[in-house]
Each structure stands twice: as C-alpha cells, then as structure tokens.
Amino acid sequence: MVRAMEILASYLSGTWTPGDGPATTLVNPATEEPVAIVYGHGLDFGRALAFGRDRGGPALRALTFAERGERLAALAKALHGAREELIELAIANAGNTRGDAKFDIDGASATLAFYADLARTLGSARLLADGEPVQLGRTARLSGQHAWVARPGVALLINAFNFPAWGLGEKLACALLAGMPVVCKPATATAHVTHRVVTLWVEAGILPEGALQLVCGPAGDLVDHLRGPDVLAFTGSSDTARLLRGHARVLAESVRVNIEADSLNSAVLAPDVDLGSEAGRLFLADVARDMTQKAGQKCTAIRRVIVPAERADEVVDGLRERLAAVVVGDPARDEVRMGPLATAAQQRDVRAGIARLAAATDEAYGGTGAINPVGIAAGKGYFVGPVLRRTADALGCDAMNDHEVFGPVATVATYSGDPELAAAIVARGHGSLVTSCYSNDKDWLARFVPVAAGSAGRVYIGSDKMASLSPGPGTALPQLQHGGPGRAGDGAELGAQRGLSLYLQRVALQGDASLLKGLV
Ligand code: NAP
C-alpha cells in the first residue's frame, strides 16, 4: 500500500531528524504527483560520521565475520519480508514497473544473502589472510604474512537514483561484513525506497548502534568531514565523480574512493551466429531487455550494438519487432512493460542525447522518443519511448562512443566481422562496465576477448549452450566483480570476497612464524 505523503527524515547519531531549510518534493514520475518531501539541510554530518566511527565501528569490529554475516542474513530477511510494500513504493517514486521494482529489491536481498553465506566461510577470524606466509630469514622462524583488517573509519555510500535498494545492498553488504559502519546517501529524487528499507532495518534492531545511518536530501558538507581511514563509495554520473575525486578533503586526507560511473556498454555479434540460433535469439533478447528494463536507466545497459554489416538489416528488424511489443505507460498497470524516466532532468538529458545521436546516425526505430503512454493524462510524466539508431561508422561516431544516453536508447553500428576491429570499437567507449559478445567460435573469441577485456570490468560470452541459463549481461552478480576502467570510474565492487577489500586495510605482518600463525 502506498503511504500518504511523508517527510523523509535522516537517521543520524541514533536519531531520526528531518532537517530544515528548503523542501525538495519527490514526485511520481509517471503522474508528476508529489509522493514525499525531503528537507535535509541543517544536519550535523560531522557528528554523524564521528558517531559511526566511535560507536558503530568498534561494535562491528567486536563481531566475527560469521556474526556479521548473521546480521546480513537478518537484513536480507527483513527486506524480503517487506517486498510488496517496497515494490509499491518503487512504482510510485521511481517509475518502475513491477518487474523493474522486483529486479532492484530482489537484487538487494540476494546480494545480502550471498554475503551472509560467504561470511560463514570466513568463520571467527578478525584478520583475513592474504596469500601464504613467506620465509624472511635464514630459517622459517622469521616469517611474513599479508593480512586484511577492517579500516577504523566509516564507509560513506553515495548512490545513484536508479537502484535505491540494490545499489545500497551491494555496498552495505561488503562494508558491514568487512567491519565498517555505514552512512548511506541515496539520490534524493528516488530516496523513498532506501528510506523505507533503512527504517525497517533500524526498527528491527539488527545492527549495533552507529553501524547504519541514513542521509536523506542533499549531501551538503558531508564529504568535508571525511577522514583518512574512511571510505567513499560512489555510484553516479562522471561529473559528480570528478568533483568528489578532486574534493579538497578527499585529497588532503587520502580518503579511499571507489567510483562507479557512466558506461557505454557494447554487445558484439560475431559472424558465426545466426539470428535464428539460440545465441542469436539471446543476443536480440538481451539488447531489447537492456534498452527497456528500468527504461534503460541501468549502468550496465547495452548502448552500442556492434554487428557484421551484412546482418545489420536483420538485426534492426529483429529489434524493431521486440521494441514494438513493449507497452509504455503507467508502471502501475499490469500490461505496461516500460515506465517513465525517473526525473524531468533525466528526460531532458535523454532527449538531448537522442538529438545528438540523430545528427550523426540514421533512424532505425522510435524517432525522437515521443510517445503516448498508456493510462497517463496527456502531457504528464517523464516518458521517452524506445529509440534505436544505426550507423555504418562505428569507430568515427562520436555521438555513439562519447556520450552515455541514460534511457531506452541504443545504436546499431556495423563492422566487418573482424574480432580485432570489434575490440577496437568496444575500446572506443573508453572503458565499460560490461562488454557482451555472442559467438560459438572459439577462434573468434580467442582473438576478441583478450583485447576487448582490457577495456571492460566484465566480459559476457553469449553462446548456444548457455543461452537458456543466462540472466543477461545487465545483471550485476555478487559472485563477479562490478565496475570498469576509464569512463566507468575504474572502480570495483562485489566479486565475492574481493568486494570486501575496498573496506579492509591490507597489512604486512612480520615476526616469529608461530606467533603470526595464531593471529591470522
Ligand atoms: P548523480 O547526479 O551523479 O548523483 C549520484 C549521487 O551523488 C546522488 O546521491 C547525488 O545526490 C549525489 N551527489 C550529487 N552531488 C554531490 C556532491 N557534490 N557531493 C556528494 N554527493 C553528491 O548521478 P545520478 O543521476 O543519480 O545517476 C545516474 C548516473 O549514474 C548515470 O550516469 C549512470 O551511468 C551512473 N550509474 C552508474 C552505476 C555503476 O555501477 N557504474 C550504477 C548506476 C548508475 P542528490 O540526488 O541529492 O543530488
């Protein structure tokens, strides 16, 4: 049930506080009706960060990994228990269809549950071994051992508007399991879901005091209070990322920063794949899903579709057919498969991106993205319909290769079928979160993957035999690293135990082998 409009308070230093100053109204992006208000000025962030460091940190670090894992399991259970309520909130505040909302909320619970399981394997240790002991002296008595230990700071988790549950879950699971208290700041426009999730967790009393705090509203001087042992984990646009990376306090205190930013992900069709085959159908389904799931507002979404020139017409026809079947409109309606963009600003940016592409490419589907959404009053909502463009100049098309259009928009670009050329086109995006390729040809893959992998955080290989098992390239799995080089921010999250390293400090221990053995 959607609640009456409420004020989203922040949870800082153990207290819910609405803040003051000018209000920001959160709206339903399908109807433009208000759903909640955030004030969020006048909050004492310096005190909150200190509260996390001094209260939450020691309490978390007193727990073993296994005990922290039990807390994560309880967070996952509480989240899952409120699934229906959260889906309603995501529909109302983020323009999600029911399917989009489930993707976000279930992604969060699954990630928390995954790290709860992983914690069991880490047992009762407080120091984690990094590699094997090494002999340092003439005998084995003098030994060295690298180890990981929790950083004695606070993890500031700043998230983007598109995944208010999952974006939080993936960062928070790793930080808490590593032993770092968390201050999370969702994007203001879609903060309702995060606010409700944190409220549920606080009410359930799962975590020690100070281990979890929430900032609703603008960041204000939050970053000014970071210190050396803290971690800033950011997901959002590269403009904000640049600002944070160069922030005076971050530089002065050498605050560890992880950036997850824009990405121009590619899907590459190899010449051996027939579109009627399992791999060919997977390719078309993956591209169409990525264009329209969450209205294309996924950092991992396919933006560049690289296909052999002789296949381009066939690919465009296949995608047209799929896109035409997507009902766009009020995400609360069952028949609707794609809702609006999250904000008026996003709609403006996406329209500008389409115009930029239109000046450099040819139309394939959807025109300018203008659409009459089902079940919506004329002129209301931040809707943009699916738009497909095409170009024969894959390497030279700056509009396609240099600008992320964060909406239901992709461009089909042609190449000769040569794997090295395909990899060069992928690299032209200056670093991506995920590159997908579709081939059953080992020789083609052996020439494409090693080159293309240098500019991607993850390479997804679609083929006949895995097609029926695949969640698609757009799903960030906790088992695998999420993050990519260059434009994508050069960050790394998740990847099972690797995801903890952002929140852990590596230390080299040196001494008597038998004493070291008792520590790690
Ligand atoms: P954004 O405008 O950069 O905002 C991201 C977050 O940063 C929000 O919580 C925002 O808060 C906060 N913020 C803005 N200015 C800040 C400042 N000066 N100090 C501290 N925090 C600040 O990005 P967005 O529009 O929400 O997200 C869209 C972008 O995120 C896309 O480009 C997409 O590619 C990227 N993204 C990347 C990934 C990934 O994993 N690589 C995942 C999802 C999205 P307010 O909302 O209060 O301004």
Coordinates of C-alpha atoms and ligand atoms in Angstrom, one line a residue:
M1 CA 0.0 0.0 0.0
V2 CA 1.4 3.4 -0.9
R3 CA 1.5 5.6 2.2
A4 CA 0.3 9.2 2.4
M5 CA 2.9 11.8 1.5
E6 CA 5.5 11.8 4.3
I7 CA 8.6 13.7 5.2
L8 CA 11.7 11.6 4.7
A9 CA 13.9 12.1 7.8
S10 CA 17.6 11.3 8.0
Y11 CA 18.8 8.8 10.7
L12 CA 21.9 10.3 12.2
S13 CA 23.7 9.8 15.5
G14 CA 21.0 7.4 16.7
T15 CA 18.1 9.8 16.0
W16 CA 15.5 10.4 13.2
T17 CA 15.8 14.0 12.2
P18 CA 14.0 15.7 9.3
G19 CA 16.4 18.7 9.0
D20 CA 15.2 22.1 7.9
G21 CA 15.6 24.6 5.1
P22 CA 14.0 24.5 1.7
A23 CA 12.0 21.3 0.9
T24 CA 12.5 19.1 -2.1
T25 CA 9.4 17.3 -3.3
L26 CA 9.8 13.8 -4.6
V27 CA 7.3 13.0 -7.3
N28 CA 5.7 10.1 -9.1
P29 CA 7.5 10.4 -12.5
A30 CA 4.5 8.9 -14.3
T31 CA 1.9 11.3 -13.0
E32 CA 4.1 14.1 -11.6
E33 CA 2.1 13.9 -8.3
P34 CA 4.1 14.5 -5.1
V35 CA 4.9 11.4 -3.0
A36 CA 7.2 12.7 -0.3
I37 CA 9.2 15.7 1.0
V38 CA 12.8 15.9 2.0
Y39 CA 14.3 18.9 3.9
G40 CA 17.7 17.5 4.7
H41 CA 19.5 20.9 5.4
G42 CA 21.0 21.8 8.8
L43 CA 22.1 18.3 9.7
D44 CA 25.2 17.7 11.7
F45 CA 27.2 15.4 9.4
G46 CA 30.4 15.8 11.3
R47 CA 28.8 14.5 14.4
A48 CA 27.2 11.6 12.5
L49 CA 30.4 10.5 10.9
A50 CA 32.1 10.6 14.3
F51 CA 29.2 8.6 15.8
G52 CA 29.7 5.9 13.1
R53 CA 33.5 5.8 13.7
D54 CA 33.3 5.8 17.5
R55 CA 30.2 3.8 18.2
G56 CA 29.4 1.7 15.1
G57 CA 32.9 0.8 14.2
P58 CA 34.1 -0.8 17.5
A59 CA 30.8 -2.6 17.9
L60 CA 31.0 -4.1 14.4
R61 CA 34.7 -5.0 14.8
A62 CA 33.9 -6.8 18.0
L63 CA 31.9 -9.3 15.9
T64 CA 33.5 -12.0 14.0
F65 CA 32.9 -12.3 10.2
A66 CA 30.4 -15.1 10.9
E67 CA 28.5 -12.9 13.4
R68 CA 28.4 -10.0 10.9
G69 CA 27.1 -12.5 8.3
E70 CA 24.2 -13.4 10.7
R71 CA 23.3 -9.7 10.7
L72 CA 23.3 -9.6 6.9
A73 CA 21.1 -12.6 6.7
A74 CA 18.6 -10.8 9.1
L75 CA 18.8 -7.6 6.9
A76 CA 18.0 -9.7 3.8
K77 CA 15.1 -11.4 5.5
A78 CA 13.6 -8.1 6.7
L79 CA 14.0 -6.6 3.2
H80 CA 12.4 -9.6 1.6
G81 CA 9.6 -9.6 4.2
A82 CA 8.6 -6.1 3.1
R83 CA 8.9 -6.9 -0.6
E84 CA 5.3 -6.0 -1.6
E85 CA 5.4 -2.7 0.2
L86 CA 8.8 -1.8 -1.4
I87 CA 7.6 -2.7 -4.9
E88 CA 4.6 -0.3 -4.4
L89 CA 7.0 2.5 -3.3
A90 CA 9.3 1.9 -6.3
I91 CA 6.4 2.0 -8.7
A92 CA 5.2 5.3 -7.1
N93 CA 8.5 7.1 -6.6
A94 CA 10.9 5.7 -9.3
G95 CA 8.6 4.9 -12.3
N96 CA 9.4 1.3 -12.0
T97 CA 7.2 -1.4 -13.4
R98 CA 6.5 -4.3 -11.1
G99 CA 9.2 -6.2 -12.9
D100 CA 11.7 -3.3 -12.6
A101 CA 11.0 -3.0 -8.9
K102 CA 11.5 -6.7 -8.3
F103 CA 14.8 -6.6 -10.1
D104 CA 16.0 -3.9 -7.7
I105 CA 14.6 -5.2 -4.5
D106 CA 15.3 -8.9 -5.1
G107 CA 18.8 -7.9 -6.3
A108 CA 19.4 -6.3 -2.9
S109 CA 18.1 -9.3 -0.9
A110 CA 20.0 -11.8 -3.0
T111 CA 23.3 -9.8 -2.6
L112 CA 22.8 -9.5 1.2
A113 CA 22.0 -13.2 1.4
F114 CA 25.1 -14.1 -0.7
Y115 CA 27.4 -12.2 1.6
A116 CA 25.7 -13.7 4.6
D117 CA 26.6 -17.2 3.2
L118 CA 30.1 -16.0 2.4
A119 CA 30.6 -14.8 5.9
R120 CA 30.1 -18.4 7.2
T121 CA 33.1 -19.5 5.3
L122 CA 35.2 -16.7 6.9
G123 CA 34.4 -18.0 10.4
S124 CA 35.6 -16.4 13.6
A125 CA 38.7 -14.7 12.2
R126 CA 39.1 -10.9 12.7
L127 CA 42.2 -10.8 10.4
L128 CA 41.9 -12.4 7.0
A129 CA 45.0 -13.9 5.4
D130 CA 46.1 -12.5 2.1
G131 CA 48.2 -15.3 0.5
E132 CA 50.5 -17.7 2.2
P133 CA 53.3 -16.9 4.8
V134 CA 56.7 -16.2 3.3
Q135 CA 60.1 -17.0 4.9
L136 CA 62.1 -13.9 5.5
G137 CA 65.2 -15.1 7.4
R138 CA 67.8 -17.8 7.1
T139 CA 65.3 -20.2 8.7
A140 CA 61.5 -20.5 8.7
R141 CA 61.4 -18.8 12.1
L142 CA 61.3 -15.3 10.7
S143 CA 58.2 -15.1 8.6
G144 CA 55.9 -12.6 6.8
Q145 CA 52.2 -12.7 6.2
H146 CA 49.9 -10.3 4.4
A147 CA 46.5 -9.9 6.0
W148 CA 43.4 -7.8 5.7
V149 CA 41.9 -5.9 8.7
A150 CA 38.8 -3.7 9.0
R151 CA 39.5 0.0 8.4
P152 CA 38.8 2.0 11.6
G153 CA 36.7 4.6 9.8
V154 CA 33.2 5.0 8.4
A155 CA 32.0 4.0 4.9
L156 CA 30.1 6.8 3.1
L157 CA 27.9 5.1 0.5
I158 CA 26.6 7.6 -2.1
N159 CA 24.2 6.0 -4.6
A160 CA 22.5 6.9 -7.9
F161 CA 18.8 7.2 -8.4
N162 CA 18.3 4.1 -10.5
F163 CA 18.8 1.3 -7.9
P164 CA 17.7 2.6 -4.5
A165 CA 17.6 -0.9 -2.9
W166 CA 20.3 -2.9 -4.8
G167 CA 22.8 0.0 -5.0
L168 CA 22.6 0.2 -1.2
G169 CA 22.6 -3.5 -0.7
E170 CA 25.7 -4.3 -2.7
K171 CA 27.8 -1.6 -1.0
L172 CA 26.4 -2.1 2.5
A173 CA 26.8 -5.9 2.5
C174 CA 30.6 -5.6 1.8
A175 CA 31.2 -2.7 4.2
L176 CA 29.4 -4.2 7.1
L177 CA 30.9 -7.7 6.6
A178 CA 34.3 -6.1 6.4
G179 CA 33.5 -4.4 9.8
M180 CA 32.9 -0.8 8.7
P181 CA 29.9 1.2 9.8
V182 CA 27.9 2.8 7.0
V183 CA 26.4 6.2 6.3
C184 CA 24.3 5.8 3.2
K185 CA 23.0 8.6 1.0
P186 CA 20.5 7.7 -1.7
A187 CA 19.9 10.0 -4.7
T188 CA 17.2 12.5 -3.5
A189 CA 14.8 12.0 -6.3
T190 CA 14.1 8.3 -5.6
A191 CA 15.0 8.2 -1.9
H192 CA 11.7 6.8 -0.8
V193 CA 12.6 3.1 -1.2
T194 CA 16.0 3.5 0.6
H195 CA 14.4 5.5 3.4
R196 CA 11.8 2.7 3.9
V197 CA 14.5 -0.1 3.8
V198 CA 16.6 1.7 6.4
T199 CA 13.6 2.4 8.6
L200 CA 12.7 -1.4 8.5
W201 CA 16.3 -2.3 9.4
V202 CA 16.5 0.2 12.3
E203 CA 13.1 -0.8 13.7
A204 CA 14.2 -4.4 13.6
G205 CA 17.3 -3.6 15.7
I206 CA 19.5 -5.9 13.7
L207 CA 22.7 -3.8 13.8
P208 CA 24.7 -2.3 16.6
E209 CA 24.1 1.4 17.2
G210 CA 26.1 3.6 14.9
A211 CA 26.6 0.8 12.3
L212 CA 23.9 2.2 9.9
Q213 CA 23.0 5.9 9.3
L214 CA 21.0 7.5 6.5
V215 CA 21.2 10.9 4.9
C216 CA 18.0 12.0 3.0
G217 CA 18.4 15.1 0.9
P218 CA 21.4 17.0 -0.4
A219 CA 24.9 16.0 0.5
G220 CA 25.7 19.5 1.9
D221 CA 29.1 19.4 3.7
L222 CA 29.0 15.6 4.2
V223 CA 32.3 15.0 2.3
D224 CA 34.1 17.8 4.2
H225 CA 34.0 15.6 7.3
L226 CA 35.7 12.5 5.9
R227 CA 39.0 11.3 7.4
G228 CA 41.9 9.1 6.3
P229 CA 40.5 5.8 7.4
D230 CA 37.1 6.4 5.9
V231 CA 35.9 5.1 2.5
L232 CA 33.8 7.0 0.0
A233 CA 32.0 4.6 -2.3
F234 CA 30.2 6.5 -5.0
T235 CA 27.8 5.5 -7.8
G236 CA 26.5 8.1 -10.2
S237 CA 27.5 10.4 -13.0
S238 CA 31.1 11.0 -14.0
D239 CA 30.6 14.7 -13.5
T240 CA 29.8 14.2 -9.8
A241 CA 32.5 11.6 -9.6
R242 CA 35.1 14.1 -10.9
L243 CA 34.0 16.5 -8.3
L244 CA 34.3 14.0 -5.4
R245 CA 37.6 12.6 -6.6
G246 CA 39.1 16.0 -6.6
H247 CA 37.4 17.2 -3.4
A248 CA 39.9 19.0 -1.2
R249 CA 39.1 16.9 1.9
V250 CA 39.4 13.7 0.0
L251 CA 42.8 14.8 -1.4
A252 CA 44.1 16.2 1.9
E253 CA 43.1 13.1 4.0
S254 CA 43.9 10.5 1.2
V255 CA 40.4 9.1 1.7
R256 CA 39.9 5.9 -0.2
V257 CA 37.4 6.4 -3.1
N258 CA 35.7 3.9 -5.3
I259 CA 33.8 5.3 -8.3
E260 CA 31.1 3.5 -10.3
A261 CA 30.2 5.9 -13.1
D262 CA 28.9 6.1 -16.7
S263 CA 29.5 3.3 -19.2
L264 CA 28.9 2.8 -22.9
N265 CA 28.5 -0.9 -22.9
S266 CA 28.6 -2.9 -26.1
A267 CA 27.0 -6.0 -27.4
V268 CA 29.1 -7.6 -30.2
L269 CA 27.6 -10.1 -32.6
A270 CA 30.2 -12.4 -34.1
P271 CA 29.8 -13.5 -37.8
D272 CA 29.2 -17.2 -36.9
V273 CA 25.9 -16.5 -35.1
D274 CA 22.7 -16.9 -37.0
L275 CA 19.9 -14.8 -35.5
G276 CA 17.6 -17.8 -35.5
S277 CA 20.0 -19.8 -33.3
E278 CA 19.9 -19.9 -29.5
A279 CA 22.8 -17.5 -29.3
G280 CA 21.2 -15.2 -31.9
R281 CA 17.9 -15.1 -30.1
L282 CA 19.8 -14.5 -26.8
F283 CA 21.5 -11.5 -28.4
L284 CA 18.3 -9.9 -29.6
A285 CA 16.5 -10.6 -26.3
D286 CA 19.5 -9.2 -24.3
V287 CA 19.6 -6.0 -26.3
A288 CA 15.9 -5.4 -26.2
R289 CA 15.7 -6.1 -22.5
D290 CA 18.6 -3.8 -21.7
M291 CA 17.0 -1.0 -23.7
T292 CA 13.7 -1.2 -21.9
Q293 CA 14.2 -2.7 -18.5
K294 CA 14.1 0.2 -16.0
A295 CA 13.5 2.4 -19.1
G296 CA 17.2 1.9 -20.0
Q297 CA 18.3 3.5 -16.8
K298 CA 20.8 0.8 -15.9
C299 CA 24.5 1.5 -15.8
T300 CA 25.1 -2.0 -17.4
A301 CA 22.7 -1.4 -20.2
I302 CA 23.8 -2.1 -23.8
R303 CA 24.2 1.2 -25.6
R304 CA 26.3 0.1 -28.6
V305 CA 25.2 -2.9 -30.7
I306 CA 28.1 -3.9 -32.9
V307 CA 27.1 -6.3 -35.8
P308 CA 28.6 -7.6 -39.1
A309 CA 27.5 -5.2 -41.9
E310 CA 25.6 -7.9 -43.8
R311 CA 23.5 -8.7 -40.7
A312 CA 22.5 -5.1 -39.8
D313 CA 19.1 -5.1 -41.5
E314 CA 18.2 -8.4 -40.0
V315 CA 19.3 -7.2 -36.5
V316 CA 17.4 -3.9 -36.8
D317 CA 14.2 -5.8 -38.0
G318 CA 14.5 -8.2 -35.0
L319 CA 14.9 -5.4 -32.5
R320 CA 12.1 -3.3 -34.1
E321 CA 9.8 -6.2 -33.6
R322 CA 10.7 -6.7 -30.0
L323 CA 10.6 -2.9 -29.2
A324 CA 7.3 -2.5 -30.8
A325 CA 5.8 -5.1 -28.4
V326 CA 6.9 -3.1 -25.3
V327 CA 3.9 -1.3 -23.9
V328 CA 5.0 2.0 -22.4
G329 CA 2.9 3.8 -19.8
D330 CA 1.7 3.9 -16.2
P331 CA 4.0 1.4 -14.5
A332 CA 1.3 0.6 -12.0
R333 CA -0.7 -1.2 -14.8
D334 CA -0.1 -4.9 -15.4
E335 CA 0.2 -4.7 -19.2
V336 CA 2.8 -2.0 -19.1
R337 CA 6.4 -3.2 -19.7
M338 CA 8.2 0.2 -19.6
G339 CA 7.6 3.2 -17.3
P340 CA 8.9 6.8 -17.4
L341 CA 12.4 8.1 -16.7
A342 CA 12.9 8.9 -13.0
T343 CA 13.0 12.7 -13.3
A344 CA 12.3 15.6 -15.5
A345 CA 16.0 16.3 -15.7
Q346 CA 16.7 12.8 -16.9
Q347 CA 14.0 13.2 -19.6
R348 CA 15.7 16.4 -20.7
D349 CA 19.1 14.8 -20.8
V350 CA 17.8 11.7 -22.7
R351 CA 16.0 13.9 -25.3
A352 CA 19.2 15.9 -25.8
G353 CA 21.2 12.7 -26.2
I354 CA 18.7 11.4 -28.8
A355 CA 19.0 14.7 -30.7
R356 CA 22.8 14.4 -30.6
L357 CA 22.6 10.9 -32.0
A358 CA 20.0 11.9 -34.6
A359 CA 22.5 14.4 -36.0
A360 CA 25.1 11.7 -36.5
T361 CA 23.2 8.5 -37.2
D362 CA 20.2 7.1 -39.1
E363 CA 16.8 6.3 -37.7
A364 CA 16.0 2.6 -37.1
Y365 CA 13.1 2.8 -34.6
G366 CA 11.3 5.2 -32.4
G367 CA 12.0 8.6 -33.9
T368 CA 12.6 11.2 -31.2
G369 CA 11.2 9.0 -28.4
A370 CA 7.9 11.0 -28.3
I371 CA 5.2 8.6 -27.2
N372 CA 1.6 8.5 -25.9
P373 CA 1.9 6.5 -22.7
V374 CA -0.9 4.1 -21.8
G375 CA -3.0 5.2 -18.8
I376 CA -1.4 8.7 -18.5
A377 CA -3.1 12.1 -18.8
A378 CA -1.9 14.0 -21.9
G379 CA 1.4 15.8 -21.3
K380 CA 2.1 14.2 -18.0
G381 CA 5.1 12.1 -16.9
Y382 CA 8.7 11.9 -17.9
F383 CA 8.3 9.4 -20.7
V384 CA 10.6 8.6 -23.6
G385 CA 9.8 5.7 -25.9
P386 CA 12.5 3.2 -27.0
V387 CA 14.8 4.7 -29.7
L388 CA 17.1 2.7 -32.0
R389 CA 19.6 4.4 -34.3
R390 CA 22.1 3.0 -36.8
T391 CA 25.4 3.9 -38.2
A392 CA 28.0 2.5 -40.6
D393 CA 30.8 4.5 -39.0
A394 CA 31.3 2.6 -35.8
L395 CA 34.7 4.0 -34.9
G396 CA 34.1 7.5 -36.1
C397 CA 30.7 8.1 -34.5
D398 CA 31.4 10.4 -31.5
A399 CA 27.8 10.7 -30.6
M400 CA 27.6 7.0 -30.0
N401 CA 31.0 6.4 -28.5
D402 CA 31.5 9.5 -26.3
H403 CA 28.0 10.2 -24.7
E404 CA 26.0 7.9 -22.4
V405 CA 22.3 8.4 -23.1
F406 CA 20.8 7.1 -19.8
G407 CA 17.5 5.9 -21.2
P408 CA 15.9 3.5 -23.6
V409 CA 18.3 4.3 -26.4
A410 CA 20.8 2.2 -28.4
T411 CA 22.7 2.4 -31.7
V412 CA 23.4 -0.4 -34.1
A413 CA 26.9 0.0 -35.6
T414 CA 28.4 -2.2 -38.3
Y415 CA 31.8 -3.8 -38.6
S416 CA 33.5 -6.3 -40.9
G417 CA 33.3 -9.3 -38.6
D418 CA 36.9 -9.0 -37.7
P419 CA 37.4 -9.6 -34.0
E420 CA 40.2 -7.1 -33.5
L421 CA 38.2 -4.4 -35.2
A422 CA 35.2 -5.2 -32.9
A423 CA 37.5 -5.0 -29.9
A424 CA 38.8 -1.6 -31.1
I425 CA 35.2 -0.3 -31.4
V426 CA 34.5 -1.6 -27.8
A427 CA 37.6 0.2 -26.6
R428 CA 36.5 3.4 -28.3
G429 CA 34.0 3.8 -25.4
H430 CA 37.0 4.5 -23.1
G431 CA 36.1 1.9 -20.5
S432 CA 32.9 0.0 -19.8
L433 CA 31.3 -2.0 -17.0
V434 CA 30.4 -4.9 -19.2
T435 CA 31.0 -6.0 -22.8
S436 CA 28.9 -8.8 -24.2
C437 CA 29.8 -10.9 -27.2
Y438 CA 27.8 -13.6 -28.9
S439 CA 29.7 -16.4 -30.6
N440 CA 30.2 -20.2 -30.5
D441 CA 33.5 -19.8 -32.4
K442 CA 36.5 -20.5 -30.1
D443 CA 39.0 -18.9 -32.6
W444 CA 37.0 -15.7 -33.0
L445 CA 36.6 -15.5 -29.2
A446 CA 40.3 -16.1 -28.7
R447 CA 41.1 -13.1 -30.8
F448 CA 38.3 -10.8 -29.5
V449 CA 38.2 -11.5 -25.7
P450 CA 41.8 -10.8 -24.7
V451 CA 41.8 -7.4 -26.5
A452 CA 38.2 -6.3 -25.6
A453 CA 38.7 -7.4 -21.9
G454 CA 41.3 -4.6 -21.4
S455 CA 38.5 -2.0 -21.6
A456 CA 35.8 -3.8 -19.6
G457 CA 35.1 -4.8 -16.0
R458 CA 33.2 -7.9 -17.1
V459 CA 33.0 -9.8 -20.4
Y460 CA 29.8 -11.8 -21.0
I461 CA 30.0 -14.5 -23.6
G462 CA 26.7 -15.5 -25.1
S463 CA 26.5 -18.8 -26.9
D464 CA 24.1 -21.5 -27.8
K465 CA 24.7 -23.7 -24.8
M466 CA 24.4 -21.1 -22.0
A467 CA 21.5 -19.2 -23.6
S468 CA 18.7 -20.8 -21.6
L469 CA 20.6 -20.2 -18.3
S470 CA 21.7 -16.6 -18.8
P471 CA 20.3 -13.7 -16.7
G472 CA 21.7 -11.4 -19.4
P473 CA 24.7 -9.1 -19.2
G474 CA 22.9 -6.3 -17.3
T475 CA 22.6 -8.2 -14.0
A476 CA 25.4 -7.4 -11.6
L477 CA 26.1 -10.7 -9.8
P478 CA 27.6 -10.8 -6.3
Q479 CA 29.9 -13.6 -7.4
L480 CA 31.5 -11.4 -10.1
Q481 CA 33.3 -8.0 -10.0
H482 CA 31.1 -5.0 -10.8
G483 CA 33.0 -1.9 -12.0
G484 CA 35.0 -1.0 -15.1
P485 CA 38.1 1.0 -16.2
G486 CA 38.2 4.6 -17.6
R487 CA 34.9 6.2 -18.2
A488 CA 33.2 3.7 -15.9
G489 CA 35.2 5.1 -13.0
D490 CA 37.9 2.4 -12.6
G491 CA 36.1 1.1 -9.5
A492 CA 35.5 -2.5 -8.3
E493 CA 32.6 -3.8 -6.2
L494 CA 31.3 -7.2 -5.4
G495 CA 33.2 -10.2 -6.8
A496 CA 32.5 -12.4 -3.7
Q497 CA 35.3 -11.8 -1.1
R498 CA 37.1 -9.3 -3.4
G499 CA 34.3 -6.9 -2.7
L500 CA 35.4 -6.6 1.0
S501 CA 38.9 -5.3 0.1
L502 CA 37.6 -1.8 -0.5
Y503 CA 36.6 -1.7 3.2
L504 CA 39.6 -3.5 4.5
Q505 CA 43.2 -2.4 5.1
R506 CA 46.0 -4.7 3.9
V507 CA 48.8 -5.0 6.4
A508 CA 52.1 -6.9 6.2
L509 CA 52.8 -8.8 9.5
Q510 CA 56.4 -9.7 10.2
G511 CA 57.7 -11.8 13.0
D512 CA 58.0 -15.2 14.6
A513 CA 56.2 -17.7 12.4
S514 CA 54.4 -19.4 15.3
L515 CA 53.2 -16.1 16.7
L516 CA 51.9 -14.9 13.3
K517 CA 50.1 -18.2 12.9
G518 CA 48.0 -17.5 16.0
L519 CA 46.9 -14.2 14.6
V520 CA 45.7 -15.0 11.1
Ligands
NAP1 P1 24.5 11.9 -9.9 O1 23.7 13.1 -10.3 O2 25.9 12.0 -10.1 O3 24.1 11.6 -8.4 C1 24.6 10.5 -7.8 C2 24.6 10.7 -6.3 O4 25.6 11.7 -5.9 C3 23.3 11.2 -5.7 O5 23.1 10.5 -4.4 C4 23.5 12.6 -5.5 O6 22.7 13.2 -4.5 C5 24.9 12.6 -5.1 N1 25.6 13.9 -5.2 C6 25.4 14.9 -6.2 N2 26.3 15.9 -6.0 C7 27.0 15.6 -4.9 C8 28.1 16.2 -4.2 N3 28.5 17.4 -4.5 N4 28.6 15.6 -3.1 C9 28.2 14.4 -2.7 N5 27.2 13.7 -3.3 C10 26.6 14.3 -4.4 O7 24.0 10.6 -10.7 P2 22.5 10.1 -10.9 O8 21.9 11.0 -11.9 O9 21.9 9.8 -9.6 O10 22.8 8.7 -11.6 C11 22.9 8.5 -13.0 C12 24.3 8.1 -13.4 O11 24.8 7.1 -12.5 C13 24.4 7.6 -14.8 O12 25.4 8.3 -15.4 C14 24.8 6.1 -14.6 O13 25.6 5.6 -15.6 C15 25.5 6.1 -13.3 N6 25.4 4.8 -12.6 C16 26.5 4.0 -12.6 C17 26.4 2.8 -12.0 C18 27.6 1.9 -11.9 O14 27.6 0.9 -11.2 N7 28.7 2.2 -12.6 C19 25.2 2.3 -11.4 C20 24.1 3.2 -11.5 C21 24.2 4.4 -12.1 P3 21.4 14.1 -4.9 O15 20.5 13.2 -5.6 O16 20.9 14.5 -3.6 O17 21.9 15.2 -5.8

